[in-house]
mmCIF file of C-alpha atoms in Angstrom:
data_model
loop_
_atom_site.group_PDB
_atom_site.id
_atom_site.type_symbol
_atom_site.label_atom_id
_atom_site.label_comp_id
_atom_site.label_asym_id
_atom_site.label_seq_id
_atom_site.Cartn_x
_atom_site.Cartn_y
_atom_site.Cartn_z
ATOM 1 C CA MET H 1 -4.181 27.730 6.267
ATOM 2 C CA LYS H 2 -5.644 25.870 9.231
ATOM 3 C CA LYS H 3 -5.412 22.252 9.590
ATOM 4 C CA LYS H 4 -8.239 20.559 11.356
ATOM 5 C CA LEU H 5 -7.526 18.375 14.341
ATOM 6 C CA LEU H 6 -9.012 14.980 14.385
ATOM 7 C CA SER H 7 -11.035 13.964 17.475
ATOM 8 C CA MET H 8 -10.064 11.049 19.661
ATOM 9 C CA THR H 9 -13.370 9.489 18.752
ATOM 10 C CA LEU H 10 -12.386 9.301 15.167
ATOM 11 C CA ALA H 11 -8.921 7.920 16.049
ATOM 12 C CA THR H 12 -10.660 5.195 18.071
ATOM 13 C CA ALA H 13 -13.042 4.413 15.220
ATOM 14 C CA MET H 14 -10.121 4.107 12.813
ATOM 15 C CA MET H 15 -8.216 1.854 15.052
ATOM 16 C CA ALA H 16 -11.220 -0.430 15.182
ATOM 17 C CA SER H 17 -11.472 -0.257 11.432
ATOM 18 C CA VAL H 18 -7.905 -1.162 10.675
ATOM 19 C CA LEU H 19 -7.998 -4.097 13.073
ATOM 20 C CA ALA H 20 -11.135 -5.349 11.428
ATOM 21 C CA GLY H 21 -10.207 -4.574 7.879
ATOM 22 C CA CYS H 22 -9.173 -8.000 6.843
ATOM 23 C CA GLY H 23 -9.869 -11.483 8.285
ATOM 24 C CA SER H 24 -7.225 -12.608 10.688
ATOM 25 C CA SER H 25 -6.433 -16.265 11.194
ATOM 26 C CA SER H 26 -4.884 -15.459 14.561
ATOM 27 C CA ALA H 27 -8.028 -13.515 15.682
ATOM 28 C CA SER H 28 -10.158 -16.586 14.622
ATOM 29 C CA THR H 29 -7.903 -18.842 16.700
ATOM 30 C CA GLU H 30 -8.172 -16.583 19.807
ATOM 31 C CA THR H 31 -12.036 -16.543 19.303
ATOM 32 C CA ALA H 32 -12.189 -20.267 19.178
ATOM 33 C CA ALA H 33 -10.079 -20.610 22.206
ATOM 34 C CA SER H 34 -12.227 -18.183 24.287
ATOM 35 C CA THR H 35 -15.442 -20.131 23.370
ATOM 36 C CA GLY H 36 -13.850 -23.481 24.032
ATOM 37 C CA GLU H 37 -12.913 -25.867 21.213
ATOM 38 C CA THR H 38 -14.218 -29.367 21.197
ATOM 39 C CA ALA H 39 -11.753 -32.268 20.999
ATOM 40 C CA ALA H 40 -12.947 -32.962 17.418
ATOM 41 C CA GLU H 41 -12.302 -29.301 16.378
ATOM 42 C CA THR H 42 -8.799 -29.468 17.935
ATOM 43 C CA THR H 43 -8.125 -32.696 16.088
ATOM 44 C CA GLU H 44 -9.335 -31.257 12.849
ATOM 45 C CA ALA H 45 -7.034 -28.232 13.206
ATOM 46 C CA ALA H 46 -4.115 -30.466 14.034
ATOM 47 C CA THR H 47 -4.912 -32.670 10.959
ATOM 48 C CA GLU H 48 -4.952 -29.574 8.717
ATOM 49 C CA THR H 49 -1.595 -28.428 10.051
ATOM 50 C CA SER H 50 -0.281 -31.873 9.468
ATOM 51 C CA ALA H 51 -1.654 -31.914 6.005
ATOM 52 C CA ALA H 52 0.112 -28.641 5.309
ATOM 53 C CA ALA H 53 3.496 -30.074 6.352
ATOM 54 C CA GLY H 54 5.608 -30.525 3.311
ATOM 55 C CA THR H 55 3.292 -28.431 1.136
ATOM 56 C CA LYS H 56 5.385 -25.708 -0.423
ATOM 57 C CA VAL H 57 4.311 -22.195 -1.027
ATOM 58 C CA GLY H 58 6.251 -19.840 -3.275
ATOM 59 C CA VAL H 59 6.331 -16.182 -2.258
ATOM 60 C CA SER H 60 7.870 -13.735 -4.689
ATOM 61 C CA MET H 61 8.457 -10.124 -3.446
ATOM 62 C CA PRO H 62 9.825 -7.288 -5.572
ATOM 63 C CA THR H 63 12.579 -5.871 -3.578
ATOM 64 C CA LYS H 64 14.109 -5.383 -0.078
ATOM 65 C CA ASP H 65 14.846 -1.741 -0.917
ATOM 66 C CA LEU H 66 11.370 -0.616 0.480
ATOM 67 C CA GLN H 67 10.624 -1.244 4.089
ATOM 68 C CA ARG H 68 7.155 -2.401 3.438
ATOM 69 C CA TRP H 69 8.173 -5.391 1.198
ATOM 70 C CA ASN H 70 10.514 -6.687 3.931
ATOM 71 C CA GLN H 71 7.518 -6.492 6.353
ATOM 72 C CA ASP H 72 5.231 -8.104 3.846
ATOM 73 C CA GLY H 73 7.625 -11.019 3.084
ATOM 74 C CA SER H 74 8.434 -11.520 6.785
ATOM 75 C CA ASN H 75 4.725 -11.525 7.744
ATOM 76 C CA MET H 76 3.833 -13.903 5.024
ATOM 77 C CA GLN H 77 6.560 -16.301 5.853
ATOM 78 C CA SER H 78 5.788 -16.305 9.573
ATOM 79 C CA GLU H 79 2.056 -16.835 8.996
ATOM 80 C CA LEU H 80 2.586 -19.657 6.368
ATOM 81 C CA GLU H 81 5.143 -21.511 8.527
ATOM 82 C CA ALA H 82 2.845 -21.216 11.583
ATOM 83 C CA ALA H 83 0.158 -22.851 9.405
ATOM 84 C CA GLY H 84 2.627 -25.780 8.701
ATOM 85 C CA TYR H 85 3.640 -24.863 5.157
ATOM 86 C CA GLU H 86 7.094 -24.930 3.726
ATOM 87 C CA VAL H 87 7.895 -21.492 2.275
ATOM 88 C CA ASP H 88 10.123 -20.441 -0.597
ATOM 89 C CA LEU H 89 10.454 -16.609 -0.103
ATOM 90 C CA GLN H 90 12.494 -14.691 -2.623
ATOM 91 C CA TYR H 91 13.211 -10.966 -3.272
ATOM 92 C CA ALA H 92 13.853 -9.936 -6.911
ATOM 93 C CA SER H 93 16.015 -6.761 -6.288
ATOM 94 C CA ASN H 94 13.542 -4.826 -8.527
ATOM 95 C CA ASP H 95 14.862 -6.720 -11.524
ATOM 96 C CA VAL H 96 12.055 -8.279 -13.708
ATOM 97 C CA GLN H 97 14.167 -11.073 -15.115
ATOM 98 C CA THR H 98 15.324 -12.084 -11.738
ATOM 99 C CA GLN H 99 11.813 -12.247 -10.594
ATOM 100 C CA VAL H 100 10.875 -14.375 -13.612
ATOM 101 C CA SER H 101 13.720 -16.792 -12.864
ATOM 102 C CA GLN H 102 12.948 -16.908 -9.205
ATOM 103 C CA ILE H 103 9.258 -17.880 -9.946
ATOM 104 C CA GLU H 104 10.285 -20.437 -12.528
ATOM 105 C CA ASN H 105 12.598 -22.057 -9.862
ATOM 106 C CA MET H 106 9.788 -22.051 -7.329
ATOM 107 C CA ILE H 107 7.591 -24.012 -9.828
ATOM 108 C CA SER H 108 10.470 -26.456 -10.615
ATOM 109 C CA GLY H 109 11.067 -26.814 -6.903
ATOM 110 C CA GLY H 110 7.513 -28.159 -6.236
ATOM 111 C CA ALA H 111 5.521 -25.032 -5.065
ATOM 112 C CA GLN H 112 1.850 -25.842 -5.022
ATOM 113 C CA VAL H 113 0.643 -22.314 -4.746
ATOM 114 C CA LEU H 114 2.350 -18.996 -5.747
ATOM 115 C CA VAL H 115 1.876 -15.626 -4.046
ATOM 116 C CA ILE H 116 3.396 -12.926 -6.257
ATOM 117 C CA ALA H 117 3.948 -9.231 -5.664
ATOM 118 C CA ALA H 118 5.094 -8.111 -9.127
ATOM 119 C CA ILE H 119 7.861 -5.577 -9.898
ATOM 120 C CA GLU H 120 5.907 -4.827 -13.074
ATOM 121 C CA GLY H 121 2.422 -6.327 -13.530
ATOM 122 C CA SER H 122 2.747 -7.063 -17.238
ATOM 123 C CA SER H 123 6.201 -8.556 -17.275
ATOM 124 C CA LEU H 124 5.888 -12.010 -15.822
ATOM 125 C CA GLY H 125 4.277 -13.700 -18.770
ATOM 126 C CA GLU H 126 6.785 -16.501 -19.190
ATOM 127 C CA ALA H 127 6.721 -17.493 -15.527
ATOM 128 C CA LEU H 128 2.911 -17.274 -15.271
ATOM 129 C CA ASP H 129 2.533 -19.338 -18.483
ATOM 130 C CA MET H 130 4.721 -21.991 -16.755
ATOM 131 C CA ALA H 131 2.537 -21.876 -13.561
ATOM 132 C CA LYS H 132 -0.643 -22.278 -15.677
ATOM 133 C CA ALA H 133 0.873 -25.335 -17.561
ATOM 134 C CA ALA H 134 1.707 -26.906 -14.194
ATOM 135 C CA ASP H 135 -1.812 -26.213 -12.906
ATOM 136 C CA ILE H 136 -0.376 -24.061 -10.037
ATOM 137 C CA PRO H 137 -2.812 -21.486 -8.575
ATOM 138 C CA VAL H 138 -1.456 -17.902 -8.426
ATOM 139 C CA ILE H 139 -2.450 -15.211 -5.952
ATOM 140 C CA ALA H 140 -1.474 -11.667 -7.073
ATOM 141 C CA TYR H 141 -0.423 -9.943 -3.878
ATOM 142 C CA ASP H 142 -1.030 -6.224 -3.526
ATOM 143 C CA ARG H 143 -0.116 -5.548 -7.157
ATOM 144 C CA LEU H 144 -2.361 -7.024 -9.868
ATOM 145 C CA LEU H 145 -0.711 -9.229 -12.401
ATOM 146 C CA MET H 146 -1.779 -8.105 -15.829
ATOM 147 C CA ASN H 147 -2.602 -9.726 -19.115
ATOM 148 C CA SER H 148 -2.486 -13.275 -17.924
ATOM 149 C CA ASP H 149 -5.206 -15.859 -17.421
ATOM 150 C CA ALA H 150 -2.983 -17.716 -14.934
ATOM 151 C CA VAL H 151 -4.028 -15.407 -12.141
ATOM 152 C CA SER H 152 -6.465 -17.157 -9.764
ATOM 153 C CA TYR H 153 -7.047 -14.455 -7.086
ATOM 154 C CA TYR H 154 -5.994 -10.959 -6.142
ATOM 155 C CA ALA H 155 -5.426 -9.846 -2.499
ATOM 156 C CA THR H 156 -4.780 -6.208 -1.723
ATOM 157 C CA PHE H 157 -6.063 -3.129 -0.042
ATOM 158 C CA ASP H 158 -8.721 -0.948 -1.659
ATOM 159 C CA ASN H 159 -6.303 1.084 -3.669
ATOM 160 C CA TYR H 160 -8.805 3.666 -5.078
ATOM 161 C CA MET H 161 -9.840 4.273 -1.463
ATOM 162 C CA VAL H 162 -6.139 4.942 -0.610
ATOM 163 C CA GLY H 163 -6.299 7.829 -2.984
ATOM 164 C CA THR H 164 -9.622 9.121 -1.918
ATOM 165 C CA LYS H 165 -8.558 9.209 1.733
ATOM 166 C CA GLN H 166 -5.454 11.240 0.647
ATOM 167 C CA GLY H 167 -7.642 13.734 -1.266
ATOM 168 C CA GLU H 168 -10.219 13.954 1.497
ATOM 169 C CA TYR H 169 -7.411 14.672 4.003
ATOM 170 C CA ILE H 170 -6.283 17.585 1.862
ATOM 171 C CA VAL H 171 -9.861 18.854 1.539
ATOM 172 C CA ASP H 172 -10.295 18.808 5.269
ATOM 173 C CA ALA H 173 -6.884 20.183 6.168
ATOM 174 C CA LEU H 174 -7.247 23.226 3.923
ATOM 175 C CA ASP H 175 -10.955 23.524 4.676
ATOM 176 C CA LEU H 176 -11.582 23.732 0.951
ATOM 177 C CA ASP H 177 -15.354 23.750 1.245
ATOM 178 C CA ASN H 178 -15.262 27.006 3.231
ATOM 179 C CA ALA H 179 -11.900 28.716 2.509
ATOM 180 C CA ASP H 180 -11.568 31.164 -0.364
ATOM 181 C CA GLY H 181 -8.137 29.998 -1.552
ATOM 182 C CA PRO H 182 -6.446 29.725 -3.896
ATOM 183 C CA PHE H 183 -3.988 27.190 -2.432
ATOM 184 C CA ASN H 184 -0.984 26.028 -4.404
ATOM 185 C CA MET H 185 -0.464 22.263 -4.859
ATOM 186 C CA GLU H 186 1.984 19.874 -6.567
ATOM 187 C CA ILE H 187 1.533 16.173 -7.209
ATOM 188 C CA THR H 188 3.948 13.140 -7.124
ATOM 189 C CA ALA H 189 2.381 9.863 -8.213
ATOM 190 C CA GLY H 190 3.823 6.306 -8.360
ATOM 191 C CA ASP H 191 5.399 3.760 -10.638
ATOM 192 C CA PRO H 192 3.770 3.506 -14.089
ATOM 193 C CA GLY H 193 4.632 -0.226 -14.022
ATOM 194 C CA ASP H 194 2.576 -0.765 -10.848
ATOM 195 C CA ASN H 195 -1.208 -1.073 -11.595
ATOM 196 C CA ASN H 196 -1.999 0.181 -8.144
ATOM 197 C CA ALA H 197 -0.356 3.619 -8.927
ATOM 198 C CA GLY H 198 -3.230 4.578 -11.256
ATOM 199 C CA TYR H 199 -5.784 3.705 -8.624
ATOM 200 C CA PHE H 200 -4.013 5.830 -5.995
ATOM 201 C CA TYR H 201 -3.776 8.825 -8.386
ATOM 202 C CA ASN H 202 -7.317 8.573 -9.658
ATOM 203 C CA GLY H 203 -8.843 8.195 -6.219
ATOM 204 C CA ALA H 204 -7.109 11.326 -4.997
ATOM 205 C CA MET H 205 -7.683 13.356 -8.193
ATOM 206 C CA ASP H 206 -11.334 12.420 -8.338
ATOM 207 C CA VAL H 207 -11.629 14.148 -4.966
ATOM 208 C CA LEU H 208 -9.459 17.179 -5.771
ATOM 209 C CA ASN H 209 -10.276 17.868 -9.439
ATOM 210 C CA PRO H 210 -13.510 19.841 -8.628
ATOM 211 C CA TYR H 211 -11.417 22.217 -6.533
ATOM 212 C CA ILE H 212 -8.788 22.521 -9.238
ATOM 213 C CA GLU H 213 -11.547 23.349 -11.762
ATOM 214 C CA GLU H 214 -12.995 25.889 -9.311
ATOM 215 C CA GLY H 215 -9.577 27.478 -8.891
ATOM 216 C CA LYS H 216 -9.304 26.918 -5.201
ATOM 217 C CA LEU H 217 -6.360 24.512 -5.853
ATOM 218 C CA VAL H 218 -3.697 25.659 -8.353
ATOM 219 C CA VAL H 219 -1.009 23.344 -9.649
ATOM 220 C CA VAL H 220 1.639 25.979 -10.297
ATOM 221 C CA SER H 221 3.987 23.693 -12.307
ATOM 222 C CA GLY H 222 1.055 22.797 -14.512
ATOM 223 C CA GLN H 223 1.987 19.097 -14.170
ATOM 224 C CA THR H 224 -1.172 17.214 -13.399
ATOM 225 C CA SER H 225 -1.478 14.218 -15.664
ATOM 226 C CA PHE H 226 -0.376 10.830 -14.449
ATOM 227 C CA ASP H 227 2.338 10.583 -17.033
ATOM 228 C CA GLU H 228 3.715 13.966 -15.989
ATOM 229 C CA VAL H 229 3.715 13.234 -12.201
ATOM 230 C CA ALA H 230 4.626 9.432 -12.168
ATOM 231 C CA THR H 231 7.702 8.145 -10.421
ATOM 232 C CA PRO H 232 9.375 5.017 -11.921
ATOM 233 C CA THR H 233 9.949 2.321 -9.333
ATOM 234 C CA TRP H 234 8.688 4.645 -6.578
ATOM 235 C CA ALA H 235 12.235 5.806 -6.215
ATOM 236 C CA THR H 236 12.900 8.422 -3.548
ATOM 237 C CA GLU H 237 15.865 9.787 -5.517
ATOM 238 C CA THR H 238 13.696 10.283 -8.591
ATOM 239 C CA ALA H 239 10.879 11.976 -6.689
ATOM 240 C CA GLN H 240 13.495 14.244 -5.037
ATOM 241 C CA SER H 241 15.158 15.309 -8.314
ATOM 242 C CA ARG H 242 11.677 16.204 -9.949
ATOM 243 C CA ALA H 243 10.696 18.050 -6.772
ATOM 244 C CA GLU H 244 13.857 20.096 -6.833
ATOM 245 C CA ASN H 245 13.205 21.084 -10.424
ATOM 246 C CA ILE H 246 9.683 22.166 -9.586
ATOM 247 C CA LEU H 247 10.732 24.137 -6.605
ATOM 248 C CA SER H 248 13.609 25.906 -8.373
ATOM 249 C CA SER H 249 11.324 26.634 -11.443
ATOM 250 C CA ASN H 250 8.163 27.765 -9.604
ATOM 251 C CA TYR H 251 8.769 28.581 -5.925
ATOM 252 C CA ALA H 252 12.179 30.267 -5.816
ATOM 253 C CA ASP H 253 10.624 33.643 -5.891
ATOM 254 C CA GLY H 254 8.766 33.044 -2.688
ATOM 255 C CA THR H 255 5.515 31.642 -4.048
ATOM 256 C CA GLN H 256 3.780 29.773 -1.259
ATOM 257 C CA LEU H 257 3.429 25.962 -1.531
ATOM 258 C CA ASP H 258 0.382 24.811 0.419
ATOM 259 C CA VAL H 259 0.151 21.118 -0.288
ATOM 260 C CA TRP H 260 2.097 18.320 -2.077
ATOM 261 C CA LEU H 261 0.109 15.202 -2.854
ATOM 262 C CA CYS H 262 2.370 12.176 -2.707
ATOM 263 C CA SER H 263 1.096 8.664 -3.419
ATOM 264 C CA ASN H 264 3.419 6.920 -1.064
ATOM 265 C CA ASP H 265 6.043 7.329 1.606
ATOM 266 C CA SER H 266 9.148 6.769 -0.529
ATOM 267 C CA THR H 267 8.026 9.537 -2.952
ATOM 268 C CA ALA H 268 7.052 11.705 0.001
ATOM 269 C CA LEU H 269 10.479 11.304 1.428
ATOM 270 C CA GLY H 270 12.054 12.511 -1.811
ATOM 271 C CA VAL H 271 9.760 15.591 -1.701
ATOM 272 C CA GLU H 272 10.732 16.245 1.911
ATOM 273 C CA ASN H 273 14.364 16.032 1.152
ATOM 274 C CA ALA H 274 13.858 18.514 -1.694
ATOM 275 C CA LEU H 275 11.927 20.966 0.523
ATOM 276 C CA ALA H 276 14.620 20.842 3.165
ATOM 277 C CA ALA H 277 17.197 22.144 0.716
ATOM 278 C CA ASN H 278 15.173 24.236 -1.626
ATOM 279 C CA TYR H 279 12.205 25.916 0.123
ATOM 280 C CA ASN H 280 11.925 28.477 2.804
ATOM 281 C CA GLY H 281 8.192 29.188 2.914
ATOM 282 C CA GLU H 282 5.556 27.909 5.246
ATOM 283 C CA TYR H 283 5.668 24.118 5.237
ATOM 284 C CA PRO H 284 2.997 22.465 3.019
ATOM 285 C CA ILE H 285 0.720 19.505 3.756
ATOM 286 C CA ILE H 286 2.307 16.369 2.538
ATOM 287 C CA THR H 287 0.524 13.003 2.050
ATOM 288 C CA GLY H 288 1.998 9.562 1.993
ATOM 289 C CA GLN H 289 1.220 5.899 2.218
ATOM 290 C CA ASP H 290 2.656 2.771 4.016
ATOM 291 C CA CYS H 291 3.695 4.496 7.435
ATOM 292 C CA ASP H 292 7.405 3.720 6.807
ATOM 293 C CA ILE H 293 9.473 4.455 9.959
ATOM 294 C CA GLU H 294 11.379 7.388 8.547
ATOM 295 C CA ASN H 295 8.143 8.967 7.349
ATOM 296 C CA VAL H 296 6.438 8.451 10.738
ATOM 297 C CA LYS H 297 9.444 10.189 12.354
ATOM 298 C CA ASN H 298 8.948 13.003 9.904
ATOM 299 C CA MET H 299 5.163 13.084 10.678
ATOM 300 C CA ILE H 300 5.950 13.435 14.340
ATOM 301 C CA ALA H 301 8.449 16.163 13.516
ATOM 302 C CA GLY H 302 5.818 18.102 11.412
ATOM 303 C CA LYS H 303 7.511 17.349 8.070
ATOM 304 C CA GLN H 304 4.818 15.089 6.771
ATOM 305 C CA SER H 305 1.136 15.477 7.495
ATOM 306 C CA MET H 306 -0.294 11.957 7.086
ATOM 307 C CA SER H 307 0.346 8.417 5.777
ATOM 308 C CA ILE H 308 -2.152 5.757 4.696
ATOM 309 C CA PHE H 309 -1.738 2.888 7.099
ATOM 310 C CA LYS H 310 -2.142 -0.561 5.436
ATOM 311 C CA ASP H 311 -1.572 -3.216 8.091
ATOM 312 C CA THR H 312 0.291 -5.757 6.141
ATOM 313 C CA ARG H 313 -0.225 -8.294 8.985
ATOM 314 C CA THR H 314 -3.911 -8.522 8.280
ATOM 315 C CA LEU H 315 -3.231 -8.801 4.549
ATOM 316 C CA ALA H 316 -0.785 -11.613 5.124
ATOM 317 C CA SER H 317 -3.293 -13.398 7.426
ATOM 318 C CA GLN H 318 -5.923 -13.121 4.659
ATOM 319 C CA VAL H 319 -3.619 -14.585 2.031
ATOM 320 C CA VAL H 320 -2.554 -17.515 4.256
ATOM 321 C CA LYS H 321 -6.267 -18.234 4.656
ATOM 322 C CA MET H 322 -6.824 -18.102 0.937
ATOM 323 C CA VAL H 323 -3.865 -20.414 0.337
ATOM 324 C CA GLY H 324 -5.410 -22.939 2.810
ATOM 325 C CA GLN H 325 -8.777 -22.646 1.028
ATOM 326 C CA ILE H 326 -7.271 -23.278 -2.360
ATOM 327 C CA LEU H 327 -5.294 -26.337 -1.248
ATOM 328 C CA ASN H 328 -8.276 -27.804 0.622
ATOM 329 C CA GLY H 329 -10.555 -27.314 -2.327
ATOM 330 C CA GLU H 330 -12.762 -24.911 -0.360
ATOM 331 C CA THR H 331 -14.598 -21.765 -1.616
ATOM 332 C CA VAL H 332 -12.021 -18.894 -1.418
ATOM 333 C CA ASP H 333 -12.949 -15.764 0.384
ATOM 334 C CA VAL H 334 -13.314 -12.796 -1.939
ATOM 335 C CA ASN H 335 -15.310 -9.526 -1.495
ATOM 336 C CA ASP H 336 -14.861 -7.920 -4.956
ATOM 337 C CA THR H 337 -15.798 -9.609 -8.295
ATOM 338 C CA GLU H 338 -16.178 -6.480 -10.400
ATOM 339 C CA THR H 339 -13.300 -4.033 -10.071
ATOM 340 C CA TYR H 340 -10.000 -5.598 -11.084
ATOM 341 C CA ASP H 341 -9.860 -6.613 -14.725
ATOM 342 C CA ASN H 342 -6.259 -7.701 -15.677
ATOM 343 C CA GLY H 343 -6.936 -7.697 -19.450
ATOM 344 C CA THR H 344 -8.091 -11.319 -19.479
ATOM 345 C CA GLY H 345 -11.057 -10.836 -17.268
ATOM 346 C CA VAL H 346 -12.042 -9.794 -13.813
ATOM 347 C CA ILE H 347 -9.997 -11.353 -11.056
ATOM 348 C CA PRO H 348 -11.813 -12.390 -7.931
ATOM 349 C CA SER H 349 -10.309 -10.167 -5.250
ATOM 350 C CA TYR H 350 -10.145 -9.604 -1.481
ATOM 351 C CA LEU H 351 -9.810 -6.001 -0.572
ATOM 352 C CA CYS H 352 -8.739 -4.757 2.919
ATOM 353 C CA GLU H 353 -9.661 -1.300 4.041
ATOM 354 C CA PRO H 354 -6.865 1.293 4.577
ATOM 355 C CA VAL H 355 -7.044 4.132 7.159
ATOM 356 C CA PHE H 356 -4.871 7.098 7.674
ATOM 357 C CA ALA H 357 -2.413 7.950 10.358
ATOM 358 C CA ASP H 358 -1.347 11.379 11.453
ATOM 359 C CA VAL H 359 0.268 13.016 14.467
ATOM 360 C CA ASN H 360 -3.065 12.758 16.367
ATOM 361 C CA ASN H 361 -3.613 8.979 16.105
ATOM 362 C CA TYR H 362 -0.318 7.299 15.090
ATOM 363 C CA LYS H 363 0.190 6.053 18.617
ATOM 364 C CA GLU H 364 -3.082 4.113 18.617
ATOM 365 C CA LEU H 365 -2.663 2.762 15.098
ATOM 366 C CA LEU H 366 1.024 1.935 15.081
ATOM 367 C CA ILE H 367 2.307 1.479 18.616
ATOM 368 C CA ASP H 368 -0.659 0.294 20.616
ATOM 369 C CA SER H 369 -1.394 -2.289 17.866
ATOM 370 C CA GLY H 370 2.149 -3.573 18.069
ATOM 371 C CA TYR H 371 3.012 -2.672 14.477
ATOM 372 C CA TYR H 372 6.007 -0.603 15.803
ATOM 373 C CA ALA H 373 7.689 -0.415 19.146
ATOM 374 C CA GLU H 374 7.791 3.185 20.454
ATOM 375 C CA SER H 375 11.654 2.929 20.277
ATOM 376 C CA ASP H 376 11.352 2.363 16.505
ATOM 377 C CA LEU H 377 10.037 5.893 16.181
ATOM 378 C CA GLN H 378 12.622 7.707 18.271
#
């Protein structure tokens, strides 16, 4: 099994892609400054900031247990406050009823726009009904809010593309178009309550299924359907326990494991923990998503092959821009009006483009961009 090395040209191109993947309010500001703003434009910007003062935006995040949600919440709060808004940021400790109560309190507290990253996309009906009755626009953040006509917009990354990039990485790393195989693979997907998890899984499997059907990829455990491979709440411990069972049942006899498709970093970490204690063969390719610090450290150490990088700073900037457009009665930026049907109709969406990081390009993507300091990864 030979893993292809990515060229520096590709790394540079991906760096350009991730920085341009979403609109950035700060980038726009820098551009305006470099070209020279007129006094009228400066006054207009100051007026908009002044108008935002006292305008409350409610931001509901699912949990602090995963690194990425802490980053999302912090980025969102910083961007909104810099734009002059008052921010009510709440984390719901992965408890649906807590999130419902927090959102209802935001509404009662005078929030004029809600940005919601749901724990479970279909479980916030009461709070969303309250928002609709109060005529408060709702932006679904990263996870689509399902079965509610209270949702105004959806802002996320291209979730199907996340999966296809993971699948394509495996195809290239194993050289599946040229190698004879077979290669043994296992699959760990995400939370059934998270609408995105299906997109991740389907994107990857649409790439890999032809090789499974051809016999070049063999899922030794036989567990391939989403229901079989899903991980409730994306829990590391749950992913680890399932991986331990798969390893003891199918690989204890020395069977080689070549690749483990993991939808995100918290599940990948569980698989990596299980491998450390229960597997002695040649280390497999492992995919992930979010570029969490521990997983990037594992990537540097050769314990994880790649992770999809979704720069939450750019997503936060785009959402702040959308909030301003909503409150000013302007046309809201969207770039997808076909894909995301939440059960009541297609929700106008803005999709940012993800890229992948591996040992060849993580410095350009994560350190040089300022996402992490080099000391964070030591």
